[in-house]
PDB file of N, CA and C in Angstrom:
ATOM      1  N   UNK A   1       3.082   2.810   0.534  1.00 81.00           N
ATOM      2  CA  UNK A   1       2.859   1.968   2.017  1.00 81.00           C
ATOM      3  C   UNK A   1       1.761   0.826   1.360  1.00 81.00           C
ATOM      4  N   UNK A   2       1.187   1.012   0.595  1.00 84.00           N
ATOM      5  CA  UNK A   2       0.130   0.040   0.298  1.00 84.00           C
ATOM      6  C   UNK A   2       0.668  -0.788  -0.545  1.00 84.00           C
ATOM      7  N   UNK A   3       1.959  -0.722  -1.146  1.00 88.00           N
ATOM      8  CA  UNK A   3       2.674  -1.844  -1.936  1.00 88.00           C
ATOM      9  C   UNK A   3       3.456  -2.524  -1.106  1.00 88.00           C
ATOM     10  N   UNK A   4       4.065  -2.009  -0.052  1.00 85.00           N
ATOM     11  CA  UNK A   4       4.893  -2.638   0.913  1.00 85.00           C
ATOM     12  C   UNK A   4       3.861  -3.414   1.491  1.00 85.00           C
ATOM     13  N   UNK A   5       2.690  -2.919   1.989  1.00 81.00           N
ATOM     14  CA  UNK A   5       1.795  -3.909   2.831  1.00 81.00           C
ATOM     15  C   UNK A   5       1.459  -4.806   2.113  1.00 81.00           C
ATOM     16  N   UNK A   6       1.148  -4.874   0.467  1.00 84.00           N
ATOM     17  CA  UNK A   6       0.566  -6.025   0.096  1.00 84.00           C
ATOM     18  C   UNK A   6       1.965  -6.921  -0.237  1.00 84.00           C
ATOM     19  N   UNK A   7       2.974  -6.717  -0.377  1.00 85.00           N
ATOM     20  CA  UNK A   7       4.158  -7.540  -0.466  1.00 85.00           C
ATOM     21  C   UNK A   7       4.295  -8.227   0.814  1.00 85.00           C
ATOM     22  N   UNK A   8       4.226  -7.967   1.836  1.00 83.00           N
ATOM     23  CA  UNK A   8       4.156  -8.067   3.418  1.00 83.00           C
ATOM     24  C   UNK A   8       3.163  -9.227   3.691  1.00 83.00           C
ATOM     25  N   UNK A   9       1.721  -8.809   3.184  1.00 80.00           N
ATOM     26  CA  UNK A   9       0.753  -9.817   2.881  1.00 80.00           C
ATOM     27  C   UNK A   9       0.709 -11.149   2.289  1.00 80.00           C
ATOM     28  N   UNK A  10       1.178 -11.118   1.183  1.00 80.00           N
ATOM     29  CA  UNK A  10       1.534 -11.966   0.294  1.00 80.00           C
ATOM     30  C   UNK A  10       2.538 -12.912   0.836  1.00 80.00           C
ATOM     31  N   UNK A  11       3.681 -12.530   1.283  1.00 77.00           N
ATOM     32  CA  UNK A  11       4.449 -13.314   2.090  1.00 77.00           C
ATOM     33  C   UNK A  11       4.200 -14.188   3.391  1.00 77.00           C
ATOM     34  N   UNK A  12       3.099 -13.929   3.807  1.00 75.00           N
ATOM     35  CA  UNK A  12       2.517 -14.180   5.169  1.00 75.00           C
ATOM     36  C   UNK A  12       0.962 -14.699   5.255  1.00 75.00           C
ATOM     37  N   UNK A  13       0.535 -14.801   3.935  1.00 70.00           N
ATOM     38  CA  UNK A  13      -0.645 -14.934   3.588  1.00 70.00           C
ATOM     39  C   UNK A  13      -1.308 -16.255   4.245  1.00 70.00           C
ATOM     40  N   UNK A  14      -0.370 -17.359   3.904  1.00 69.00           N
ATOM     41  CA  UNK A  14      -0.836 -18.909   4.738  1.00 69.00           C
ATOM     42  C   UNK A  14      -1.012 -19.000   6.024  1.00 69.00           C
ATOM     43  N   UNK A  15       0.297 -18.600   6.858  1.00 69.00           N
ATOM     44  CA  UNK A  15       0.108 -18.696   8.243  1.00 69.00           C
ATOM     45  C   UNK A  15       0.825 -17.553   9.069  1.00 69.00           C
ATOM     46  N   UNK A  16       0.573 -16.799   8.444  1.00 77.00           N
ATOM     47  CA  UNK A  16       0.843 -15.373   9.287  1.00 77.00           C
ATOM     48  C   UNK A  16      -0.296 -13.992   9.210  1.00 77.00           C
ATOM     49  N   UNK A  17       0.528 -13.133   9.960  1.00 79.00           N
ATOM     50  CA  UNK A  17      -0.672 -11.980  10.072  1.00 79.00           C
ATOM     51  C   UNK A  17       0.556 -10.971   9.776  1.00 79.00           C
ATOM     52  N   UNK A  18      -0.261 -10.000   9.313  1.00 81.00           N
ATOM     53  CA  UNK A  18       0.765  -8.590   9.339  1.00 81.00           C
ATOM     54  C   UNK A  18      -0.164  -7.251   9.477  1.00 81.00           C
ATOM     55  N   UNK A  19       0.005  -6.675  10.259  1.00 82.00           N
ATOM     56  CA  UNK A  19      -0.719  -5.266  10.384  1.00 82.00           C
ATOM     57  C   UNK A  19      -0.090  -4.031  10.176  1.00 82.00           C
ATOM     58  N   UNK A  20      -0.572  -2.891   9.655  1.00 83.00           N
ATOM     59  CA  UNK A  20      -0.061  -1.735   9.708  1.00 83.00           C
ATOM     60  C   UNK A  20      -0.079  -1.292  11.244  1.00 83.00           C
ATOM     61  N   UNK A  21       1.536  -0.784  11.949  1.00 83.00           N
ATOM     62  CA  UNK A  21       1.382  -0.588  13.471  1.00 83.00           C
ATOM     63  C   UNK A  21       1.324   1.180  13.100  1.00 83.00           C
ATOM     64  N   UNK A  22       2.035   1.588  12.758  1.00 82.00           N
ATOM     65  CA  UNK A  22       1.924   3.131  12.419  1.00 82.00           C
ATOM     66  C   UNK A  22       2.747   3.570  11.629  1.00 82.00           C
ATOM     67  N   UNK A  23       2.257   4.509  11.088  1.00 79.00           N
ATOM     68  CA  UNK A  23       2.806   5.352   9.777  1.00 79.00           C
ATOM     69  C   UNK A  23       3.255   4.403   9.056  1.00 79.00           C
ATOM     70  N   UNK A  24       4.514   4.357   8.845  1.00 80.00           N
ATOM     71  CA  UNK A  24       5.746   3.090   7.927  1.00 80.00           C
ATOM     72  C   UNK A  24       5.875   2.066   8.594  1.00 80.00           C
ATOM     73  N   UNK A  25       5.319   1.776   9.785  1.00 84.00           N
ATOM     74  CA  UNK A  25       5.642   0.555  10.613  1.00 84.00           C
ATOM     75  C   UNK A  25       4.620  -0.307  10.422  1.00 84.00           C
ATOM     76  N   UNK A  26       5.253  -1.836  10.213  1.00 81.00           N
ATOM     77  CA  UNK A  26       4.242  -2.802   9.842  1.00 81.00           C
ATOM     78  C   UNK A  26       4.566  -4.005  11.168  1.00 81.00           C
ATOM     79  N   UNK A  27       3.998  -4.606  11.880  1.00 81.00           N
ATOM     80  CA  UNK A  27       4.228  -5.867  12.190  1.00 81.00           C
ATOM     81  C   UNK A  27       3.470  -6.951  11.727  1.00 81.00           C
ATOM     82  N   UNK A  28       4.707  -8.011  12.051  1.00 79.00           N
ATOM     83  CA  UNK A  28       4.421  -9.110  11.488  1.00 79.00           C
ATOM     84  C   UNK A  28       4.349 -10.462  12.303  1.00 79.00           C
ATOM     85  N   UNK A  29       3.437 -11.208  12.404  1.00 78.00           N
ATOM     86  CA  UNK A  29       3.587 -12.636  13.447  1.00 78.00           C
ATOM     87  C   UNK A  29       3.071 -13.767  12.360  1.00 78.00           C
ATOM     88  N   UNK A  30       4.047 -14.754  12.629  1.00 75.00           N
ATOM     89  CA  UNK A  30       4.112 -16.193  11.977  1.00 75.00           C
ATOM     90  C   UNK A  30       3.848 -17.203  13.172  1.00 75.00           C
ATOM     91  N   UNK A  31       2.880 -17.888  12.938  1.00 71.00           N
ATOM     92  CA  UNK A  31       2.180 -18.728  13.666  1.00 71.00           C
ATOM     93  C   UNK A  31       3.320 -20.072  13.935  1.00 71.00           C
ATOM     94  N   UNK A  32       3.966 -20.560  13.129  1.00 68.00           N
ATOM     95  CA  UNK A  32       5.136 -21.520  13.214  1.00 68.00           C
ATOM     96  C   UNK A  32       6.264 -21.505  12.237  1.00 68.00           C
ATOM     97  N   UNK A  33       7.187 -21.668  12.706  1.00 62.00           N
ATOM     98  CA  UNK A  33       8.098 -21.959  11.654  1.00 62.00           C
ATOM     99  C   UNK A  33       8.646 -23.083  11.093  1.00 62.00           C
ATOM    100  N   UNK A  34       7.904 -23.892  10.986  1.00 65.00           N
ATOM    101  CA  UNK A  34       7.942 -25.224  10.215  1.00 65.00           C
ATOM    102  C   UNK A  34       8.896 -25.194   9.007  1.00 65.00           C
ATOM    103  N   UNK A  35       8.282 -24.479   8.221  1.00 66.00           N
ATOM    104  CA  UNK A  35       8.487 -24.143   6.782  1.00 66.00           C
ATOM    105  C   UNK A  35       9.616 -23.307   6.499  1.00 66.00           C
ATOM    106  N   UNK A  36       9.668 -22.246   7.334  1.00 70.00           N
ATOM    107  CA  UNK A  36      10.763 -21.308   7.347  1.00 70.00           C
ATOM    108  C   UNK A  36      11.152 -20.698   8.769  1.00 70.00           C
ATOM    109  N   UNK A  37      12.709 -20.728   8.846  1.00 78.00           N
ATOM    110  CA  UNK A  37      13.150 -20.245   9.775  1.00 78.00           C
ATOM    111  C   UNK A  37      13.160 -18.910  10.115  1.00 78.00           C
ATOM    112  N   UNK A  38      13.252 -17.933  11.406  1.00 78.00           N
ATOM    113  CA  UNK A  38      13.061 -16.621  11.461  1.00 78.00           C
ATOM    114  C   UNK A  38      14.073 -16.054  10.666  1.00 78.00           C
ATOM    115  N   UNK A  39      15.127 -16.647  10.270  1.00 84.00           N
ATOM    116  CA  UNK A  39      16.208 -16.090   9.957  1.00 84.00           C
ATOM    117  C   UNK A  39      16.043 -15.881   8.106  1.00 84.00           C
ATOM    118  N   UNK A  40      15.264 -17.141   7.681  1.00 82.00           N
ATOM    119  CA  UNK A  40      15.144 -17.252   6.499  1.00 82.00           C
ATOM    120  C   UNK A  40      13.956 -16.421   5.913  1.00 82.00           C
ATOM    121  N   UNK A  41      13.050 -16.077   7.010  1.00 78.00           N
ATOM    122  CA  UNK A  41      11.765 -15.121   6.924  1.00 78.00           C
ATOM    123  C   UNK A  41      12.377 -13.620   6.938  1.00 78.00           C
ATOM    124  N   UNK A  42      13.351 -13.320   7.843  1.00 83.00           N
ATOM    125  CA  UNK A  42      13.932 -11.987   7.500  1.00 83.00           C
ATOM    126  C   UNK A  42      14.453 -11.749   6.432  1.00 83.00           C
ATOM    127  N   UNK A  43      15.242 -12.565   5.790  1.00 88.00           N
ATOM    128  CA  UNK A  43      16.082 -12.579   4.409  1.00 88.00           C
ATOM    129  C   UNK A  43      15.111 -12.361   3.242  1.00 88.00           C
ATOM    130  N   UNK A  44      13.955 -13.197   3.221  1.00 85.00           N
ATOM    131  CA  UNK A  44      12.798 -13.038   2.552  1.00 85.00           C
ATOM    132  C   UNK A  44      11.922 -11.619   2.486  1.00 85.00           C
ATOM    133  N   UNK A  45      11.920 -11.185   3.511  1.00 84.00           N
ATOM    134  CA  UNK A  45      11.151  -9.942   3.793  1.00 84.00           C
ATOM    135  C   UNK A  45      12.039  -8.415   3.242  1.00 84.00           C
ATOM    136  N   UNK A  46      13.528  -8.797   3.697  1.00 88.00           N
ATOM    137  CA  UNK A  46      14.322  -7.771   3.038  1.00 88.00           C
ATOM    138  C   UNK A  46      14.423  -7.957   1.643  1.00 88.00           C
ATOM    139  N   UNK A  47      14.372  -8.978   1.114  1.00 91.00           N
ATOM    140  CA  UNK A  47      14.563  -9.176  -0.163  1.00 91.00           C
ATOM    141  C   UNK A  47      13.127  -8.494  -1.038  1.00 91.00           C
ATOM    142  N   UNK A  48      11.881  -8.849  -0.523  1.00 88.00           N
ATOM    143  CA  UNK A  48      11.013  -8.492  -0.933  1.00 88.00           C
ATOM    144  C   UNK A  48      10.611  -6.919  -1.078  1.00 88.00           C
ATOM    145  N   UNK A  49      10.787  -6.226   0.136  1.00 88.00           N
ATOM    146  CA  UNK A  49      10.667  -4.878   0.387  1.00 88.00           C
ATOM    147  C   UNK A  49      11.619  -4.176  -0.065  1.00 88.00           C
ATOM    148  N   UNK A  50      12.928  -4.814  -0.797  1.00 91.00           N
ATOM    149  CA  UNK A  50      13.928  -4.131  -1.688  1.00 91.00           C
ATOM    150  C   UNK A  50      13.747  -3.778  -3.199  1.00 91.00           C
ATOM    151  N   UNK A  51      12.982  -4.899  -3.496  1.00 93.00           N
ATOM    152  CA  UNK A  51      12.802  -4.906  -4.843  1.00 93.00           C
ATOM    153  C   UNK A  51      11.929  -3.711  -5.340  1.00 93.00           C
ATOM    154  N   UNK A  52      12.390  -3.632  -6.488  1.00 94.00           N
ATOM    155  CA  UNK A  52      11.820  -1.924  -7.373  1.00 94.00           C
ATOM    156  C   UNK A  52      10.120  -2.142  -7.441  1.00 94.00           C
ATOM    157  N   UNK A  53       9.605  -0.811  -6.984  1.00 94.00           N
ATOM    158  CA  UNK A  53       8.064  -0.527  -6.890  1.00 94.00           C
ATOM    159  C   UNK A  53       8.126   0.188  -8.250  1.00 94.00           C
ATOM    160  N   UNK A  54       6.621  -0.237  -8.864  1.00 93.00           N
ATOM    161  CA  UNK A  54       6.221   1.034 -10.105  1.00 93.00           C
ATOM    162  C   UNK A  54       4.840   1.858  -9.344  1.00 93.00           C
ATOM    163  N   UNK A  55       5.634   2.820  -9.485  1.00 92.00           N
ATOM    164  CA  UNK A  55       4.198   3.832  -9.059  1.00 92.00           C
ATOM    165  C   UNK A  55       4.301   4.773  -9.969  1.00 92.00           C
ATOM    166  N   UNK A  56       2.871   4.963 -10.649  1.00 93.00           N
ATOM    167  CA  UNK A  56       2.617   5.583 -11.499  1.00 93.00           C
ATOM    168  C   UNK A  56       3.421   5.553 -12.782  1.00 93.00           C
ATOM    169  N   UNK A  57       3.874   4.565 -13.084  1.00 94.00           N
ATOM    170  CA  UNK A  57       4.542   4.320 -14.506  1.00 94.00           C
ATOM    171  C   UNK A  57       6.138   4.104 -14.154  1.00 94.00           C
ATOM    172  N   UNK A  58       6.643   4.585 -12.682  1.00 95.00           N
ATOM    173  CA  UNK A  58       7.914   4.657 -12.784  1.00 95.00           C
ATOM    174  C   UNK A  58       8.648   4.018 -11.810  1.00 95.00           C
ATOM    175  N   UNK A  59       9.713   3.578 -11.772  1.00 95.00           N
ATOM    176  CA  UNK A  59      10.606   2.482 -10.886  1.00 95.00           C
ATOM    177  C   UNK A  59      10.890   3.359  -9.838  1.00 95.00           C
ATOM    178  N   UNK A  60      10.673   2.535  -9.103  1.00 93.00           N
ATOM    179  CA  UNK A  60      10.955   3.555  -7.524  1.00 93.00           C
ATOM    180  C   UNK A  60      11.994   2.392  -6.743  1.00 93.00           C
ATOM    181  N   UNK A  61      13.076   2.558  -6.191  1.00 89.00           N
ATOM    182  CA  UNK A  61      14.039   1.950  -5.239  1.00 89.00           C
ATOM    183  C   UNK A  61      13.729   2.194  -3.642  1.00 89.00           C
ATOM    184  N   UNK A  62      13.565   1.438  -2.686  1.00 80.00           N
ATOM    185  CA  UNK A  62      13.483   1.839  -1.351  1.00 80.00           C
ATOM    186  C   UNK A  62      14.689   1.707  -0.482  1.00 80.00           C
TER     187      UNK A  62
END
């Protein structure tokens, strides 16, 4: 969860907000979509979260 949260924070760090909502759920808010449409933001989120995680030296795919 920490690794996924860190990826979400990095994506939204300039103009958004990310919070852990409950368990494995996160909520993200984007102030403006001037730079990125909601659709492209969703695609980036899926891409970021589906990349391989390295946990204790092992590759993990979610």
